[in-house]
Coordinates of C-alpha atoms in Angstrom, one line a residue:
X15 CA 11.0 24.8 13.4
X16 CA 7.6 23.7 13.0
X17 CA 4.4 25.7 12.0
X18 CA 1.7 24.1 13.9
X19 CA -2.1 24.6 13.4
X20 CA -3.8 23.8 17.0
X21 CA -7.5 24.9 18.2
X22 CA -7.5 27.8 15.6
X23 CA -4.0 28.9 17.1
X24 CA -0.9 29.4 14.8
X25 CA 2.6 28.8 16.2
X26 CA 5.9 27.9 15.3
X27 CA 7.8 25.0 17.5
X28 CA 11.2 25.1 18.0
X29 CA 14.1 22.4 18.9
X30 CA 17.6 21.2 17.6
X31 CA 16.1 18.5 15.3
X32 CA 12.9 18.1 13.7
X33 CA 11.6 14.3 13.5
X34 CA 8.8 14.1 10.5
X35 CA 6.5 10.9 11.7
X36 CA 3.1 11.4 9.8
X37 CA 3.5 8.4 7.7
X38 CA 3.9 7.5 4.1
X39 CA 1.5 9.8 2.9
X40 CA 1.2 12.8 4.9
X41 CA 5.3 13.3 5.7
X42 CA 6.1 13.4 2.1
X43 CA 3.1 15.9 1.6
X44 CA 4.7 18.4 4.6
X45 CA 8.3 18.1 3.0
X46 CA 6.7 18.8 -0.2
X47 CA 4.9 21.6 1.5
X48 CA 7.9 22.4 3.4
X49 CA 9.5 23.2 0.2
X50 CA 11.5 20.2 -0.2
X51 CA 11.0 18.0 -3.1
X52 CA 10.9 17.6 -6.8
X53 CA 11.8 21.0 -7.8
X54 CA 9.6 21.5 -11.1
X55 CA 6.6 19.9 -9.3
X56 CA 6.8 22.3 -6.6
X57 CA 7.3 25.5 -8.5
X58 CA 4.1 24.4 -10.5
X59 CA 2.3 25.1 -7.5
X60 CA 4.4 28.3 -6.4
X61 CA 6.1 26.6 -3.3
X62 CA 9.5 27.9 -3.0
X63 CA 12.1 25.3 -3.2
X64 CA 14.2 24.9 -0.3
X65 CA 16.1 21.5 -1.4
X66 CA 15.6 20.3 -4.8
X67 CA 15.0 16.4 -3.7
X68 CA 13.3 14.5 -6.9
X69 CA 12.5 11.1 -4.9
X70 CA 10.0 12.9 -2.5
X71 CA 7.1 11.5 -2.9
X72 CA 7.9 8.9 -5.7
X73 CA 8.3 5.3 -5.2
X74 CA 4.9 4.6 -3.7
X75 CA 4.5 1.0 -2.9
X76 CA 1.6 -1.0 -1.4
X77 CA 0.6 -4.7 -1.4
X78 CA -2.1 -4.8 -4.8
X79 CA -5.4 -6.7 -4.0
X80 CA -8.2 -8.3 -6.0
X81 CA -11.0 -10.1 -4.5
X82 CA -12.4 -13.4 -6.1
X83 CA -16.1 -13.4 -4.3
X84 CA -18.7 -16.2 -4.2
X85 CA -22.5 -16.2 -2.9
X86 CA -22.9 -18.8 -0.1
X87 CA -26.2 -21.1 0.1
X88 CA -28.9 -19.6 2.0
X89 CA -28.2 -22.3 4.9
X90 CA -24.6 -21.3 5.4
X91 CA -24.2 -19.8 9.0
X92 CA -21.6 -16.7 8.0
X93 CA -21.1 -15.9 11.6
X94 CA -20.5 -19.5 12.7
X95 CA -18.0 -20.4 9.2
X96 CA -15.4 -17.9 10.5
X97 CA -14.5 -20.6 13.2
X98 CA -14.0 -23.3 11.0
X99 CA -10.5 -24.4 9.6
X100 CA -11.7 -24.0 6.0
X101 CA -12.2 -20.1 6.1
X102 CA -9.2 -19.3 8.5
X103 CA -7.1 -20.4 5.6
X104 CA -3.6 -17.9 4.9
X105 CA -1.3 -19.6 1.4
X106 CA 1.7 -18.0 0.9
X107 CA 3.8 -18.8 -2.1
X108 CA 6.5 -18.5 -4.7
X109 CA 4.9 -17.6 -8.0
X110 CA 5.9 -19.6 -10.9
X111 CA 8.8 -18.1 -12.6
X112 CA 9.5 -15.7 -10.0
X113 CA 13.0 -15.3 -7.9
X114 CA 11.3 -13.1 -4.9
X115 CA 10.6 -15.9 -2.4
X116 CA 6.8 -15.9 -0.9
X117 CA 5.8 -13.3 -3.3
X118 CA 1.6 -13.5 -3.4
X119 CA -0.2 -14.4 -0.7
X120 CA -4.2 -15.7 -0.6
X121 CA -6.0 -15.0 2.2
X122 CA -9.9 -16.7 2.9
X123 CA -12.6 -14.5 4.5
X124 CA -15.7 -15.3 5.5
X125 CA -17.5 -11.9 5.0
X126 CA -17.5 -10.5 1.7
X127 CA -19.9 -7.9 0.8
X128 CA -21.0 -5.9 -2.2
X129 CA -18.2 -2.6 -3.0
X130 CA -19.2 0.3 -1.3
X131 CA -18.4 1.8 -4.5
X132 CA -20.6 0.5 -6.3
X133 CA -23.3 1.1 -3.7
X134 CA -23.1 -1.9 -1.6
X135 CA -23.6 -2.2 2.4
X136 CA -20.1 -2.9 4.2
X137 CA -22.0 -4.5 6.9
X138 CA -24.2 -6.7 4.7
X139 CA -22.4 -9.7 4.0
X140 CA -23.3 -11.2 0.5
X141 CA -20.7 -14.7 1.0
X142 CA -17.0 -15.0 1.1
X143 CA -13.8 -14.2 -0.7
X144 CA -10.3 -15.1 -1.2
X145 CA -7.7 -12.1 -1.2
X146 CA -5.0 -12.8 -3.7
X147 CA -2.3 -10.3 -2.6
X148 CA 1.2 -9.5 -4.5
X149 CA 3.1 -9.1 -1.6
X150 CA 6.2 -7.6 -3.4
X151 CA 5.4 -5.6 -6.7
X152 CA 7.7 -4.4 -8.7
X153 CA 5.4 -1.7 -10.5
X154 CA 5.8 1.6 -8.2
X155 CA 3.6 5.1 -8.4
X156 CA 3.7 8.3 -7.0
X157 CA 2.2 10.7 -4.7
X158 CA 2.1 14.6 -5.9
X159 CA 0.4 17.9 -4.0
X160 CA -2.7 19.0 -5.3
X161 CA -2.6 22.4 -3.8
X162 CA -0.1 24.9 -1.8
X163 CA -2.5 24.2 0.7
X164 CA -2.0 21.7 3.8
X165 CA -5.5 21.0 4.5
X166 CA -6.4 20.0 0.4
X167 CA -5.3 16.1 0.1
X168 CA -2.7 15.2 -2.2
X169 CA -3.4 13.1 -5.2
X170 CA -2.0 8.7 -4.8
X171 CA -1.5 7.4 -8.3
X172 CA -0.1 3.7 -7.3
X173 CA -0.1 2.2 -11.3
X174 CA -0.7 -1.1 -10.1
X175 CA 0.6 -4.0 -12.5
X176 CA 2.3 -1.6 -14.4
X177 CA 4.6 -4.0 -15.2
X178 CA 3.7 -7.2 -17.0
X179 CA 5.6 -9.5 -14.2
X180 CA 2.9 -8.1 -11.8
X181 CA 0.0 -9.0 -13.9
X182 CA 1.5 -12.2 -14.3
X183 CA 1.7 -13.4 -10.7
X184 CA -1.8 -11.9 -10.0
X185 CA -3.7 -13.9 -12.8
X186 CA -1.8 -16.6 -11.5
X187 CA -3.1 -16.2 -8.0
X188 CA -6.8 -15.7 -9.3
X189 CA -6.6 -19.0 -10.9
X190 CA -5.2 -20.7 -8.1
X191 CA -8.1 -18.9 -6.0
X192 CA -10.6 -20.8 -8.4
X193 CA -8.8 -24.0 -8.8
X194 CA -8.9 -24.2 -4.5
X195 CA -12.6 -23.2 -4.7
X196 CA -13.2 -26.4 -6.5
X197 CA -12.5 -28.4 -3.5
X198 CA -15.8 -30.3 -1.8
X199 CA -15.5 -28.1 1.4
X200 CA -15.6 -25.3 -0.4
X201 CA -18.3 -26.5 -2.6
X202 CA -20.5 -27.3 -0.2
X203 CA -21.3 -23.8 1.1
X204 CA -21.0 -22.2 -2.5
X205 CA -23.9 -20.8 -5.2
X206 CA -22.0 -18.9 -7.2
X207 CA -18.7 -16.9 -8.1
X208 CA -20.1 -13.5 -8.1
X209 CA -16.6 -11.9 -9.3
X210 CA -14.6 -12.2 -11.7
X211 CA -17.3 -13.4 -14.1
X212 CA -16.8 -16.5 -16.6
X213 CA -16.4 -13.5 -19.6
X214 CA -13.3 -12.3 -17.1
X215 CA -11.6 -15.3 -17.0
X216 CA -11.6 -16.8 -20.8
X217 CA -8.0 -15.3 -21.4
X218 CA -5.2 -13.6 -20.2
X219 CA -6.0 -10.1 -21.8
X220 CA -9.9 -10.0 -20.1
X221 CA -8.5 -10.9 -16.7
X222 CA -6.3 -8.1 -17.3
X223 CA -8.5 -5.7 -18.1
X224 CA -10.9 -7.1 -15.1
X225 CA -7.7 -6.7 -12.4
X226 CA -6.8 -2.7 -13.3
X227 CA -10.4 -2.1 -12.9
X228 CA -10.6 -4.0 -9.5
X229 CA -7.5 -3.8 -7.9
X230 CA -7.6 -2.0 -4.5
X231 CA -5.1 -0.9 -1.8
X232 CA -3.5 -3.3 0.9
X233 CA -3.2 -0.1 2.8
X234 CA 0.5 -0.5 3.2
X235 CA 1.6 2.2 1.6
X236 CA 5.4 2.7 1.8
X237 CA 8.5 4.3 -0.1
X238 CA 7.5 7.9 -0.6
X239 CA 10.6 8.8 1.2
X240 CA 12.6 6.2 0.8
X241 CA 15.9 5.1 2.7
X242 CA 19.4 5.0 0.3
X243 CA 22.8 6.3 0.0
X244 CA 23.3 10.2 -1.0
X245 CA 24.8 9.2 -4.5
X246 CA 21.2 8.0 -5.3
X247 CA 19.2 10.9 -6.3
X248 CA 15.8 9.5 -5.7
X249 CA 17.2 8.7 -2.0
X250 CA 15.5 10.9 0.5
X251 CA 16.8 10.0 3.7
X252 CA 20.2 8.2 5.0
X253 CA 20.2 4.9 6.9
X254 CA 19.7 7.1 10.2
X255 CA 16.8 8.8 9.1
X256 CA 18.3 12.0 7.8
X257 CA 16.8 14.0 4.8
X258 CA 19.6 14.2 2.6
X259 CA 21.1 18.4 2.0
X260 CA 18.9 19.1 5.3
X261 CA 20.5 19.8 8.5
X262 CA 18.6 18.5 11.5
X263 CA 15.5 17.1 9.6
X264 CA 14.8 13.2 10.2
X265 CA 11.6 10.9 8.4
X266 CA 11.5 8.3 10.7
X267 CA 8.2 6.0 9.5
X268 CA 7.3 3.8 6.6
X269 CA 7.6 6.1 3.7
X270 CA 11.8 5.7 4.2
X271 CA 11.8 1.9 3.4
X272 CA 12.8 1.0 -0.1
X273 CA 10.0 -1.6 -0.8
X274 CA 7.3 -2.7 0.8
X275 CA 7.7 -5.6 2.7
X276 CA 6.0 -9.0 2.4
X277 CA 4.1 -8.7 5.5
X278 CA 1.7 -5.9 7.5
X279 CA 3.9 -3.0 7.9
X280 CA 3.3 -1.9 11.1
X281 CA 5.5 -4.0 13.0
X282 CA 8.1 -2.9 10.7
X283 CA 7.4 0.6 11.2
X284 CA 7.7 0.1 14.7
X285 CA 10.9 -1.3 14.7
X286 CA 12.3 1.5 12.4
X287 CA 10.6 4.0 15.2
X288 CA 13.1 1.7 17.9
X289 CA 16.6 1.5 15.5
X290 CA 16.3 5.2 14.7
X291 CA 15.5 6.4 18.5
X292 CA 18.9 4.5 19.3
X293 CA 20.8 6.6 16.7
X294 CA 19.1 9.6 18.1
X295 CA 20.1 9.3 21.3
X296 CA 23.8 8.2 20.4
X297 CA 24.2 11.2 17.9
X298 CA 24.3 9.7 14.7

């Protein structure tokens, strides 16, 4: 069954099979919760272990994004720019070197603002930006529990360009970003480059160090729970959904694929949602 919190009421729900659906972060969290997951993690935090299942909660992909951001001239109408072709513009590519087809994707926007991080207004445009997106990592993190309890978040480590391979196609995709910024249409309605700076751009190692400090979340998170045979011990679920050494336990959402995908995941998701239903209602 399921323990359910609901208007301060505490019940257990009860049926033949139990479909987890809360997504890639919050479904491995309950399993882990649940007692199923990396055994030595979860006795750290005095969770009985139910099902010793190491890949819960590892594997965490997303789509890794750095912003290159430029000051407009004061006469540049933002509002009217967005329906012009020049900041409606999408490239996807192959990165040089690389065998994963239509790996990094740049993206134009005509609304850039200062990081809310940093204390910056999200609705206060400052100019635009180009998104240079690696649309198929290969560096992977992990999510872990912070607490026995389900209402304390867990903690997302996502080691973006781990790997060298990833830092490779992303510097790659920054230069490209400034290279396509050189262009007169895009000159025209540009002061300055307000990020990276000149200093983050002189060699491979600076615009290193300036992309692990920037880099941000697609929001596409994916693989916590991912999809594989039962002879794979990092495999959480079978191609139907099923947590592998549970009976009657699915994860039907996007923490079962293997990778993210090179696109928005939701579609995706949905379609997983449709396959799965079918096997559901045909018994498999």
């Amino acid at each position: 069954g399921v323990e359910v919190e609901s208007g301060g009421e505490t019940f257990v729900a009860e049926g033949n099979e139990i479909i987890l659906s809360t997504g890639a972060i919050a479904s491995p969290q309950i399993l882990m919760l649940s007692g199923i997951g990396p055994a030595a993690h979860l006795e750290e935090l005095g969770i009985p272990v139910v099902h010793d299942a190491p890949g819960v909660g590892q594997n965490l992909r997303d789509h890794p994004v750095v912003w290159v951001t430029w000051r407009t001239k004061p006469e540049i109408d933002l509002e009217s720019l967005a329906f012009e072709p020049r900041s409606q513009l999408m490239l996807r590519y192959t990165a040089t070197g690389s065998d994963l087809r239509n790996d990094v994707k740049i993206s134009m926007s005509n609304f850039a603002t200062d990081r809310v991080d940093r204390g910056g207004n999200r609705m206060v445009p400052v100019g635009v930006r180009m998104s240079i997106i690696l649309d198929l990592a290969v560096s992977s993190g992990e999510l872990k529990l912070t607490s026995a309890d389900p209402n304390e978040q867990p903690s997302l480590f996502y080691n973006y360009f781990a790997e060298e391979f990833d830092r490779q196609r992303s510097r790659e995709g920054i230069r490209m970003a400034l290279k396509l910024a050189e262009h007169p249409d895009f000159e025209s309605i540009i002061q300055e480059r307000i990020e990276p700076q000149d200093s983050n751009i002189e060699s491979d190692d600076a615009l290193d160090t300036w992309m692990m400090k920037e880099a941000t979340t697609g929001q596409h998170i994916s693989g916590t729970c991912k999809m594989g045979p039962a002879s794979d011990p990092m495999a959480v679920v079978a191609q139907n959904g099923r947590v592998h050494g549970i009976e009657g336990l699915r994860v039907v959402d996007a923490s079962i694929m293997p990778d993210c995908i090179r696109a928005n995941t939701n579609v995706t998701t949905m379609m997983i949602g449709e396959n799965i239903a079918d096997m559901v209602r045909s018994g498999s």
